[in-house]
Tab-separated table of C-alpha atoms and ligand atoms in Angstrom:
chain	number	residue	atom	x	y	z
A	9	UNK	CA	54.284	2.721	56.758
A	10	UNK	CA	52.010	0.477	58.735
A	11	UNK	CA	48.600	2.121	59.553
A	12	UNK	CA	47.997	2.782	63.091
A	13	UNK	CA	44.828	1.325	64.556
A	14	UNK	CA	42.634	3.601	66.604
A	15	UNK	CA	39.758	2.222	68.716
A	16	UNK	CA	37.272	3.558	71.158
A	17	UNK	CA	33.903	2.664	72.731
A	18	UNK	CA	30.957	4.745	73.508
A	19	UNK	CA	28.677	3.457	76.342
A	20	UNK	CA	25.018	3.992	75.635
A	21	UNK	CA	24.061	5.360	78.964
A	22	UNK	CA	22.345	8.605	78.229
A	23	UNK	CA	21.024	10.915	75.505
A	24	UNK	CA	24.059	12.444	73.881
A	25	UNK	CA	24.778	15.942	75.128
A	26	UNK	CA	26.875	18.965	74.032
A	27	UNK	CA	29.636	17.834	76.314
A	28	UNK	CA	29.885	14.626	74.530
A	29	UNK	CA	29.818	16.330	71.239
A	30	UNK	CA	32.696	18.785	72.020
A	31	UNK	CA	34.758	16.387	74.223
A	32	UNK	CA	34.463	13.274	72.096
A	33	UNK	CA	32.342	13.036	68.966
A	34	UNK	CA	33.665	16.140	67.147
A	35	UNK	CA	37.415	15.225	67.681
A	36	UNK	CA	36.757	11.558	67.022
A	37	UNK	CA	35.026	12.154	63.829
A	38	UNK	CA	37.657	14.615	62.690
A	39	UNK	CA	40.256	12.071	63.377
A	40	UNK	CA	38.407	9.404	61.395
A	41	UNK	CA	38.453	11.754	58.343
A	42	UNK	CA	42.276	11.763	58.198
A	43	UNK	CA	43.893	9.149	56.027
A	44	UNK	CA	46.354	6.463	56.953
A	45	UNK	CA	44.640	5.022	59.983
A	46	UNK	CA	42.398	2.046	60.663
A	47	UNK	CA	39.513	3.129	62.932
A	48	UNK	CA	37.188	1.087	65.225
A	49	UNK	CA	34.413	3.111	66.935
A	50	UNK	CA	31.892	0.924	68.505
A	51	UNK	CA	28.861	1.130	70.929
A	52	UNK	CA	29.713	-0.432	74.182
A	53	UNK	CA	26.377	-1.863	74.881
A	54	UNK	CA	27.772	-4.783	77.169
A	55	UNK	CA	29.404	-2.210	79.268
A	56	UNK	CA	26.051	-0.254	79.609
A	57	UNK	CA	24.477	-3.400	81.358
A	58	UNK	CA	26.824	-2.771	84.173
A	59	UNK	CA	24.971	0.281	85.205
A	60	UNK	CA	21.648	-0.003	83.576
A	61	UNK	CA	19.201	-2.822	84.220
A	62	UNK	CA	16.381	-1.413	82.058
A	63	UNK	CA	16.207	-2.965	78.635
A	64	UNK	CA	14.130	-0.067	76.966
A	65	UNK	CA	16.744	2.413	78.087
A	66	UNK	CA	19.743	0.461	76.816
A	67	UNK	CA	17.913	0.043	73.559
A	68	UNK	CA	16.826	3.672	73.282
A	69	UNK	CA	20.325	5.003	74.157
A	70	UNK	CA	21.875	2.601	71.558
A	71	UNK	CA	19.634	4.045	68.957
A	72	UNK	CA	20.314	7.592	70.023
A	73	UNK	CA	24.046	7.118	70.151
A	74	UNK	CA	24.216	5.556	66.751
A	75	UNK	CA	22.007	8.096	65.107
A	76	UNK	CA	24.028	10.969	66.722
A	77	UNK	CA	27.344	9.866	65.531
A	78	UNK	CA	25.991	9.127	61.999
A	79	UNK	CA	24.268	12.513	61.993
A	80	UNK	CA	27.388	14.243	63.172
A	81	UNK	CA	29.412	13.007	60.274
A	82	UNK	CA	30.769	9.462	61.087
A	83	UNK	CA	31.338	7.894	57.739
A	84	UNK	CA	30.685	4.064	58.090
A	85	UNK	CA	32.751	3.466	55.033
A	86	UNK	CA	35.965	4.886	56.748
A	87	UNK	CA	35.144	3.592	60.238
A	88	UNK	CA	34.299	0.236	61.502
A	89	UNK	CA	31.242	1.112	63.430
A	90	UNK	CA	29.613	-1.690	65.403
A	91	UNK	CA	27.808	-2.882	68.515
A	92	UNK	CA	30.119	-4.768	70.884
A	93	UNK	CA	27.391	-7.205	71.731
A	94	UNK	CA	27.275	-8.438	68.181
A	95	UNK	CA	30.951	-9.464	68.347
A	96	UNK	CA	30.826	-12.643	70.459
A	97	UNK	CA	34.534	-12.977	70.219
A	98	UNK	CA	34.809	-10.059	72.570
A	99	UNK	CA	32.938	-11.857	75.238
A	100	UNK	CA	35.033	-15.027	74.713
A	101	UNK	CA	38.457	-13.075	74.911
A	102	UNK	CA	37.094	-11.474	78.106
A	103	UNK	CA	36.883	-14.808	79.720
A	104	UNK	CA	40.417	-15.839	78.469
A	105	UNK	CA	41.847	-12.617	79.703
A	106	UNK	CA	40.201	-13.018	83.012
A	107	UNK	CA	42.118	-16.138	83.597
A	108	UNK	CA	45.516	-14.095	83.481
A	109	UNK	CA	44.199	-10.717	84.785
A	110	UNK	CA	45.578	-10.300	88.410
A	111	UNK	CA	42.658	-9.736	90.912
A	112	UNK	CA	44.826	-7.294	92.796
A	113	UNK	CA	45.108	-5.216	89.648
A	114	UNK	CA	41.246	-4.959	89.358
A	115	UNK	CA	41.047	-4.173	93.125
A	116	UNK	CA	42.726	-0.984	92.344
A	117	UNK	CA	40.397	0.133	89.495
A	118	UNK	CA	38.729	3.372	90.282
A	119	UNK	CA	35.048	2.551	89.742
A	120	UNK	CA	35.203	-0.491	91.851
A	121	UNK	CA	37.400	1.135	94.601
A	122	UNK	CA	35.228	4.239	94.687
A	123	UNK	CA	32.116	2.181	95.222
A	124	UNK	CA	33.799	-0.087	97.923
A	125	UNK	CA	35.136	3.156	99.699
A	126	UNK	CA	31.648	4.613	99.766
A	127	UNK	CA	30.182	1.526	101.124
A	128	UNK	CA	32.723	1.224	103.899
A	129	UNK	CA	32.246	4.914	104.632
A	130	UNK	CA	28.522	4.435	104.803
A	131	UNK	CA	29.006	1.503	107.263
A	132	UNK	CA	27.704	-1.163	104.870
A	133	UNK	CA	29.416	-4.293	103.546
A	134	UNK	CA	32.038	-3.238	101.243
A	135	UNK	CA	30.733	-5.122	98.344
A	136	UNK	CA	27.180	-3.875	98.523
A	137	UNK	CA	25.872	-3.284	94.932
A	138	UNK	CA	29.207	-4.428	93.342
A	139	UNK	CA	28.392	-6.839	90.658
A	140	UNK	CA	30.983	-9.063	89.150
A	141	UNK	CA	30.376	-7.078	85.925
A	142	UNK	CA	31.467	-3.940	87.707
A	143	UNK	CA	34.577	-5.447	89.016
A	144	UNK	CA	35.424	-7.042	85.683
A	145	UNK	CA	34.561	-3.824	83.684
A	146	UNK	CA	38.323	-3.191	82.880
A	147	UNK	CA	38.873	-6.761	81.609
A	148	UNK	CA	36.046	-6.426	79.117
A	149	UNK	CA	37.443	-3.202	78.003
A	150	UNK	CA	40.857	-4.904	77.599
A	151	UNK	CA	39.165	-7.472	75.419
A	152	UNK	CA	37.575	-4.760	73.263
A	153	UNK	CA	40.911	-3.210	72.821
A	154	UNK	CA	43.413	-6.249	72.484
A	155	UNK	CA	41.300	-8.162	70.087
A	156	UNK	CA	41.853	-5.497	67.426
A	157	UNK	CA	45.431	-4.824	68.069
A	158	UNK	CA	44.673	-1.187	68.831
A	159	UNK	CA	47.666	1.047	68.995
A	160	UNK	CA	45.798	4.209	70.442
A	161	UNK	CA	42.643	4.432	72.482
A	162	UNK	CA	41.006	7.926	72.610
A	163	UNK	CA	39.457	8.295	76.029
A	164	UNK	CA	38.598	10.933	78.612
A	165	UNK	CA	40.831	11.325	81.610
A	166	UNK	CA	38.638	9.052	83.758
A	167	UNK	CA	39.342	6.055	81.347
A	168	UNK	CA	43.152	6.405	81.248
A	169	UNK	CA	43.536	3.907	84.069
A	170	UNK	CA	41.337	1.320	82.162
A	171	UNK	CA	43.657	1.450	79.264
A	172	UNK	CA	46.713	1.022	81.440
A	173	UNK	CA	45.010	-2.047	82.883
A	174	UNK	CA	44.556	-3.262	79.365
A	175	UNK	CA	48.267	-2.904	78.968
A	176	UNK	CA	49.061	-4.719	81.929
A	177	UNK	CA	46.679	-7.715	81.063
A	178	UNK	CA	48.337	-7.781	77.665
A	179	UNK	CA	51.637	-7.980	79.241
A	180	UNK	CA	50.669	-10.941	81.451
A	181	UNK	CA	49.213	-12.693	78.584
A	182	UNK	CA	52.316	-12.148	76.449
A	183	UNK	CA	54.497	-13.263	79.166
A	184	UNK	CA	52.770	-16.470	79.581
A	185	UNK	CA	51.667	-17.359	76.135
A	186	UNK	CA	53.946	-15.503	73.708
A	187	UNK	CA	53.501	-12.254	72.170
A	188	UNK	CA	50.058	-12.062	70.782
A	189	UNK	CA	48.719	-8.680	71.918
A	190	UNK	CA	49.872	-5.284	71.044
A	191	UNK	CA	50.219	-2.875	74.093
A	192	UNK	CA	47.704	-0.172	73.591
A	193	UNK	CA	48.160	3.524	74.684
A	194	UNK	CA	45.554	5.961	75.931
A	195	UNK	CA	45.168	9.140	73.632
A	196	UNK	CA	43.838	11.980	75.678
A	197	UNK	CA	42.554	14.650	73.458
A	198	UNK	CA	43.230	18.392	74.099
A	199	UNK	CA	39.480	19.084	73.536
A	200	UNK	CA	38.379	21.192	76.544
A	201	UNK	CA	35.785	19.715	78.705
A	202	UNK	CA	32.609	21.820	78.270
A	203	UNK	CA	30.954	23.449	81.183
A	204	UNK	CA	27.398	22.603	81.929
A	205	UNK	CA	24.449	24.810	82.836
A	206	UNK	CA	25.785	25.223	86.439
A	207	UNK	CA	29.324	25.953	85.337
A	208	UNK	CA	30.637	22.605	86.618
A	209	UNK	CA	31.772	20.078	83.772
A	210	UNK	CA	28.867	19.100	81.661
A	211	UNK	CA	27.993	15.574	82.805
A	212	UNK	CA	25.054	13.362	83.092
A	213	UNK	CA	25.818	12.760	86.679
A	214	UNK	CA	25.646	16.521	87.581
A	215	UNK	CA	22.185	16.742	85.697
A	216	UNK	CA	23.678	19.828	84.042
A	217	UNK	CA	23.547	18.754	80.439
A	218	UNK	CA	22.024	20.335	77.210
A	219	UNK	CA	21.199	17.564	74.818
A	220	UNK	CA	22.756	17.835	71.287
A	221	UNK	CA	19.497	17.433	69.449
A	222	UNK	CA	16.852	18.944	71.565
A	223	UNK	CA	14.602	21.632	69.982
A	224	UNK	CA	15.938	25.144	69.507
A	225	UNK	CA	13.604	26.483	72.070
A	226	UNK	CA	14.908	24.319	74.622
A	227	UNK	CA	18.401	25.189	73.671
A	228	UNK	CA	17.655	28.892	74.059
A	229	UNK	CA	15.701	28.390	77.302
A	230	UNK	CA	18.820	26.437	78.809
A	231	UNK	CA	21.318	28.984	77.737
A	232	UNK	CA	19.202	31.830	79.049
A	233	UNK	CA	19.188	30.073	82.451
A	234	UNK	CA	22.990	30.031	82.719
A	235	UNK	CA	23.926	32.164	85.653
A	236	UNK	CA	26.276	35.224	85.007
A	237	UNK	CA	27.445	37.973	87.251
A	238	UNK	CA	25.357	41.103	87.358
A	239	UNK	CA	27.838	43.455	85.408
A	240	UNK	CA	25.677	45.673	83.112
A	241	UNK	CA	26.274	46.064	79.281
A	242	UNK	CA	29.185	48.423	78.711
A	243	UNK	CA	31.038	47.176	81.649
A	244	UNK	CA	34.277	45.030	80.533
A	245	UNK	CA	33.833	41.395	81.406
A	246	UNK	CA	36.193	38.445	82.074
A	247	UNK	CA	36.047	35.800	79.256
A	248	UNK	CA	38.451	33.551	81.022
A	249	UNK	CA	36.163	32.415	83.870
A	250	UNK	CA	32.828	32.327	81.738
A	251	UNK	CA	30.612	29.590	81.099
A	252	UNK	CA	29.143	31.263	78.194
A	253	UNK	CA	32.343	31.962	76.666
A	254	UNK	CA	33.583	28.421	77.161
A	255	UNK	CA	30.604	27.111	75.428
A	256	UNK	CA	31.040	29.550	72.569
A	257	UNK	CA	34.626	28.527	72.229
A	258	UNK	CA	33.446	24.992	71.604
A	259	UNK	CA	31.507	25.882	68.488
A	260	UNK	CA	33.027	29.143	67.069
A	261	UNK	CA	36.121	29.193	64.798
A	262	UNK	CA	39.389	30.866	65.697
A	263	UNK	CA	38.498	34.364	64.275
A	264	UNK	CA	35.151	34.392	66.004
A	265	UNK	CA	36.871	33.561	69.175
A	266	UNK	CA	39.299	36.359	68.893
A	267	UNK	CA	36.680	38.808	68.080
A	268	UNK	CA	34.533	37.680	71.067
A	269	UNK	CA	37.432	38.312	73.423
A	270	UNK	CA	37.444	42.003	72.205
A	271	UNK	CA	33.753	42.210	72.614
A	272	UNK	CA	34.004	40.961	76.245
A	273	UNK	CA	36.779	43.516	76.903
A	274	UNK	CA	34.367	46.201	75.275
A	275	UNK	CA	31.496	45.213	77.623
A	276	UNK	CA	29.089	42.888	75.627
A	277	UNK	CA	25.741	42.531	77.424
A	278	UNK	CA	24.889	39.063	78.836
A	279	UNK	CA	21.638	38.973	76.906
A	280	UNK	CA	23.432	39.716	73.627
A	281	UNK	CA	26.004	37.082	74.395
A	282	UNK	CA	23.426	34.481	75.128
A	283	UNK	CA	21.646	35.228	71.778
A	284	UNK	CA	24.945	34.955	69.860
A	285	UNK	CA	25.772	31.698	71.588
A	286	UNK	CA	22.330	30.091	70.670
A	287	UNK	CA	22.866	31.222	67.061
A	288	UNK	CA	26.350	29.895	66.942
A	289	UNK	CA	25.452	26.499	68.346
A	290	UNK	CA	22.438	26.332	66.204
A	291	UNK	CA	24.396	26.957	63.025
A	292	UNK	CA	26.389	23.858	63.818
A	293	UNK	CA	23.632	21.711	64.745
A	294	UNK	CA	20.580	22.528	62.546
A	295	UNK	CA	21.872	20.221	59.645
A	296	UNK	CA	22.740	17.388	61.813
A	297	UNK	CA	19.546	17.676	63.791
A	298	UNK	CA	17.416	16.902	60.696
A	299	UNK	CA	19.750	14.090	59.861
A	300	UNK	CA	19.354	12.763	63.346
A	301	UNK	CA	15.531	12.907	63.220
A	302	UNK	CA	15.543	11.168	59.919
A	303	UNK	CA	17.643	8.252	61.348
A	304	UNK	CA	15.316	8.030	64.478
A	305	UNK	CA	12.313	7.840	62.071
A	306	UNK	CA	13.993	5.006	60.217
A	307	UNK	CA	15.806	2.837	62.859
A	308	UNK	CA	16.143	0.021	60.081
A	309	UNK	CA	18.728	2.329	58.375
A	310	UNK	CA	20.719	2.324	61.393
A	311	UNK	CA	20.353	-1.377	61.868
A	312	UNK	CA	21.601	-1.895	58.165
A	313	UNK	CA	24.598	0.318	58.814
A	314	UNK	CA	25.607	-1.402	61.949
A	315	UNK	CA	25.087	-4.806	60.598
A	316	UNK	CA	27.400	-4.003	57.642
A	317	UNK	CA	30.161	-2.854	60.044
A	318	UNK	CA	29.579	-5.955	62.217
A	319	UNK	CA	30.044	-8.193	59.307
A	320	UNK	CA	33.401	-6.735	58.609
A	321	UNK	CA	34.576	-6.716	62.179
A	322	UNK	CA	33.534	-10.225	62.885
A	323	UNK	CA	35.718	-11.427	59.996
A	324	UNK	CA	38.676	-9.710	61.790
A	325	UNK	CA	37.605	-11.063	65.132
A	326	UNK	CA	37.091	-14.483	63.988
A	327	UNK	CA	40.694	-14.750	62.564
A	328	UNK	CA	42.192	-13.229	65.803
A	329	UNK	CA	40.264	-15.501	68.231
A	330	UNK	CA	41.601	-18.512	66.349
A	331	UNK	CA	45.098	-17.352	67.135
A	332	UNK	CA	44.331	-16.694	70.679
A	333	UNK	CA	42.550	-20.113	71.151
A	334	UNK	CA	45.644	-21.837	69.693
A	335	UNK	CA	47.822	-19.982	72.034
A	336	UNK	CA	45.857	-21.134	75.218
A	337	UNK	CA	45.142	-24.640	74.175
A	338	UNK	CA	41.599	-24.525	72.880
A	339	UNK	CA	42.072	-26.058	69.479
A	340	UNK	CA	40.673	-29.219	68.228
A	341	UNK	CA	41.849	-32.392	69.973
A	342	UNK	CA	43.272	-33.462	66.598
A	343	UNK	CA	46.213	-30.887	67.427
A	344	UNK	CA	46.807	-32.229	70.917
A	345	UNK	CA	50.462	-33.014	71.445
A	346	UNK	CA	51.931	-36.220	73.097
A	347	UNK	CA	51.705	-36.162	76.768
A	348	UNK	CA	54.043	-33.797	78.775
A	349	UNK	CA	57.159	-35.294	80.170
A	350	UNK	CA	57.969	-34.830	82.957
A	351	UNK	CA	54.457	-34.481	84.309
A	352	UNK	CA	53.887	-30.790	84.991
A	353	UNK	CA	52.207	-30.021	88.343
A	354	UNK	CA	48.671	-28.665	87.595
A	355	UNK	CA	47.425	-25.326	88.986
A	356	UNK	CA	44.353	-25.734	91.341
A	357	UNK	CA	41.131	-24.970	89.524
B	536	LIG	N1	34.433	2.599	79.341
B	536	LIG	C1	34.357	3.497	78.222
B	536	LIG	C2	33.528	4.683	78.731
B	536	LIG	O1	32.544	4.576	79.371
B	536	LIG	C3	33.831	2.948	77.076
B	536	LIG	C4	34.533	1.888	76.446
B	536	LIG	C5	34.236	0.497	76.534
B	536	LIG	C6	35.787	1.976	75.885
B	536	LIG	N2	35.162	-0.132	76.018
B	536	LIG	C7	36.127	0.541	75.515
B	536	LIG	C8	36.608	3.020	75.585
B	536	LIG	C9	37.416	0.257	74.870
B	536	LIG	C10	37.904	2.698	74.911
B	536	LIG	C11	38.219	1.347	74.648
B	536	LIG	O2	33.738	5.717	78.309
């Protein structure tokens, strides 16, 4: 049976937090450990430039993301792990796809539309702060995906539309030039989203995150600050609407979760629950934390790992882009056919 190709990108736009771990890193690493798949996980550093114009931050977050994934179990022998910016064929394909991607399709992309709507509501020009990169973001994502013939693209809900746009662009290309691209599908995991310090979804944009690899003291302090109701110990508690329980669920195994439900019903005290939570998270992360620190202390190890992945990926990308160039007419003049008869009307440039 043909191996399915799974591909996803990780944008280096912040220090990795527990929500990233439970929602994405943990399931993605688990999936990569299963046999029978070809896996591409890459750092979408070109996408990071859309929102972040600070070179130091882009570099720092790239280092932290690479170190975090490696420390949390990504095996670079099983996974093609690379930086998007080191595969120039992606940028080339981005342009080629731009020439078949309908502008109207991109007008409807959420991120762009949201910013335009916000501008309009604020009474300023609709395109204020809209860069061409923001507008073209889904086309670059399509290039990431289509170049490697991905079957499945694991993403969060907010990115499903982008994968659908990639499908549409592949369809437009295939209709014009013959079938060269596989149509990808979004794969939305069942990992629950983790609540943050304020009970809303843990997200950098809410400023309610707990870093994966902060010091234990900071973890303890953060967990202690999570608001609970004022039920005293001994009073039964509702585990179904509880941030502490949700966090616990992200790190505990099935037996532990079941017995914690009983302890809630028996009235566990909030202070005790917070201590258990810290210990449970810490049990998971103590080992990876020291690996993480080791990588940060030796960034040249990370560079070497990424370069090895990039060499393998470039070989694949190179072969693919030859095919695409041929399809659109970018081969050497030695391949040029005789003039077309009758003369085809040319599109306006
Ligand atoms: N845009 C995605 C995000 O911010 C990251 C990404 C870039 C991606 N290229 C991709 C995800 C290709 C899947 C496939 O989450």
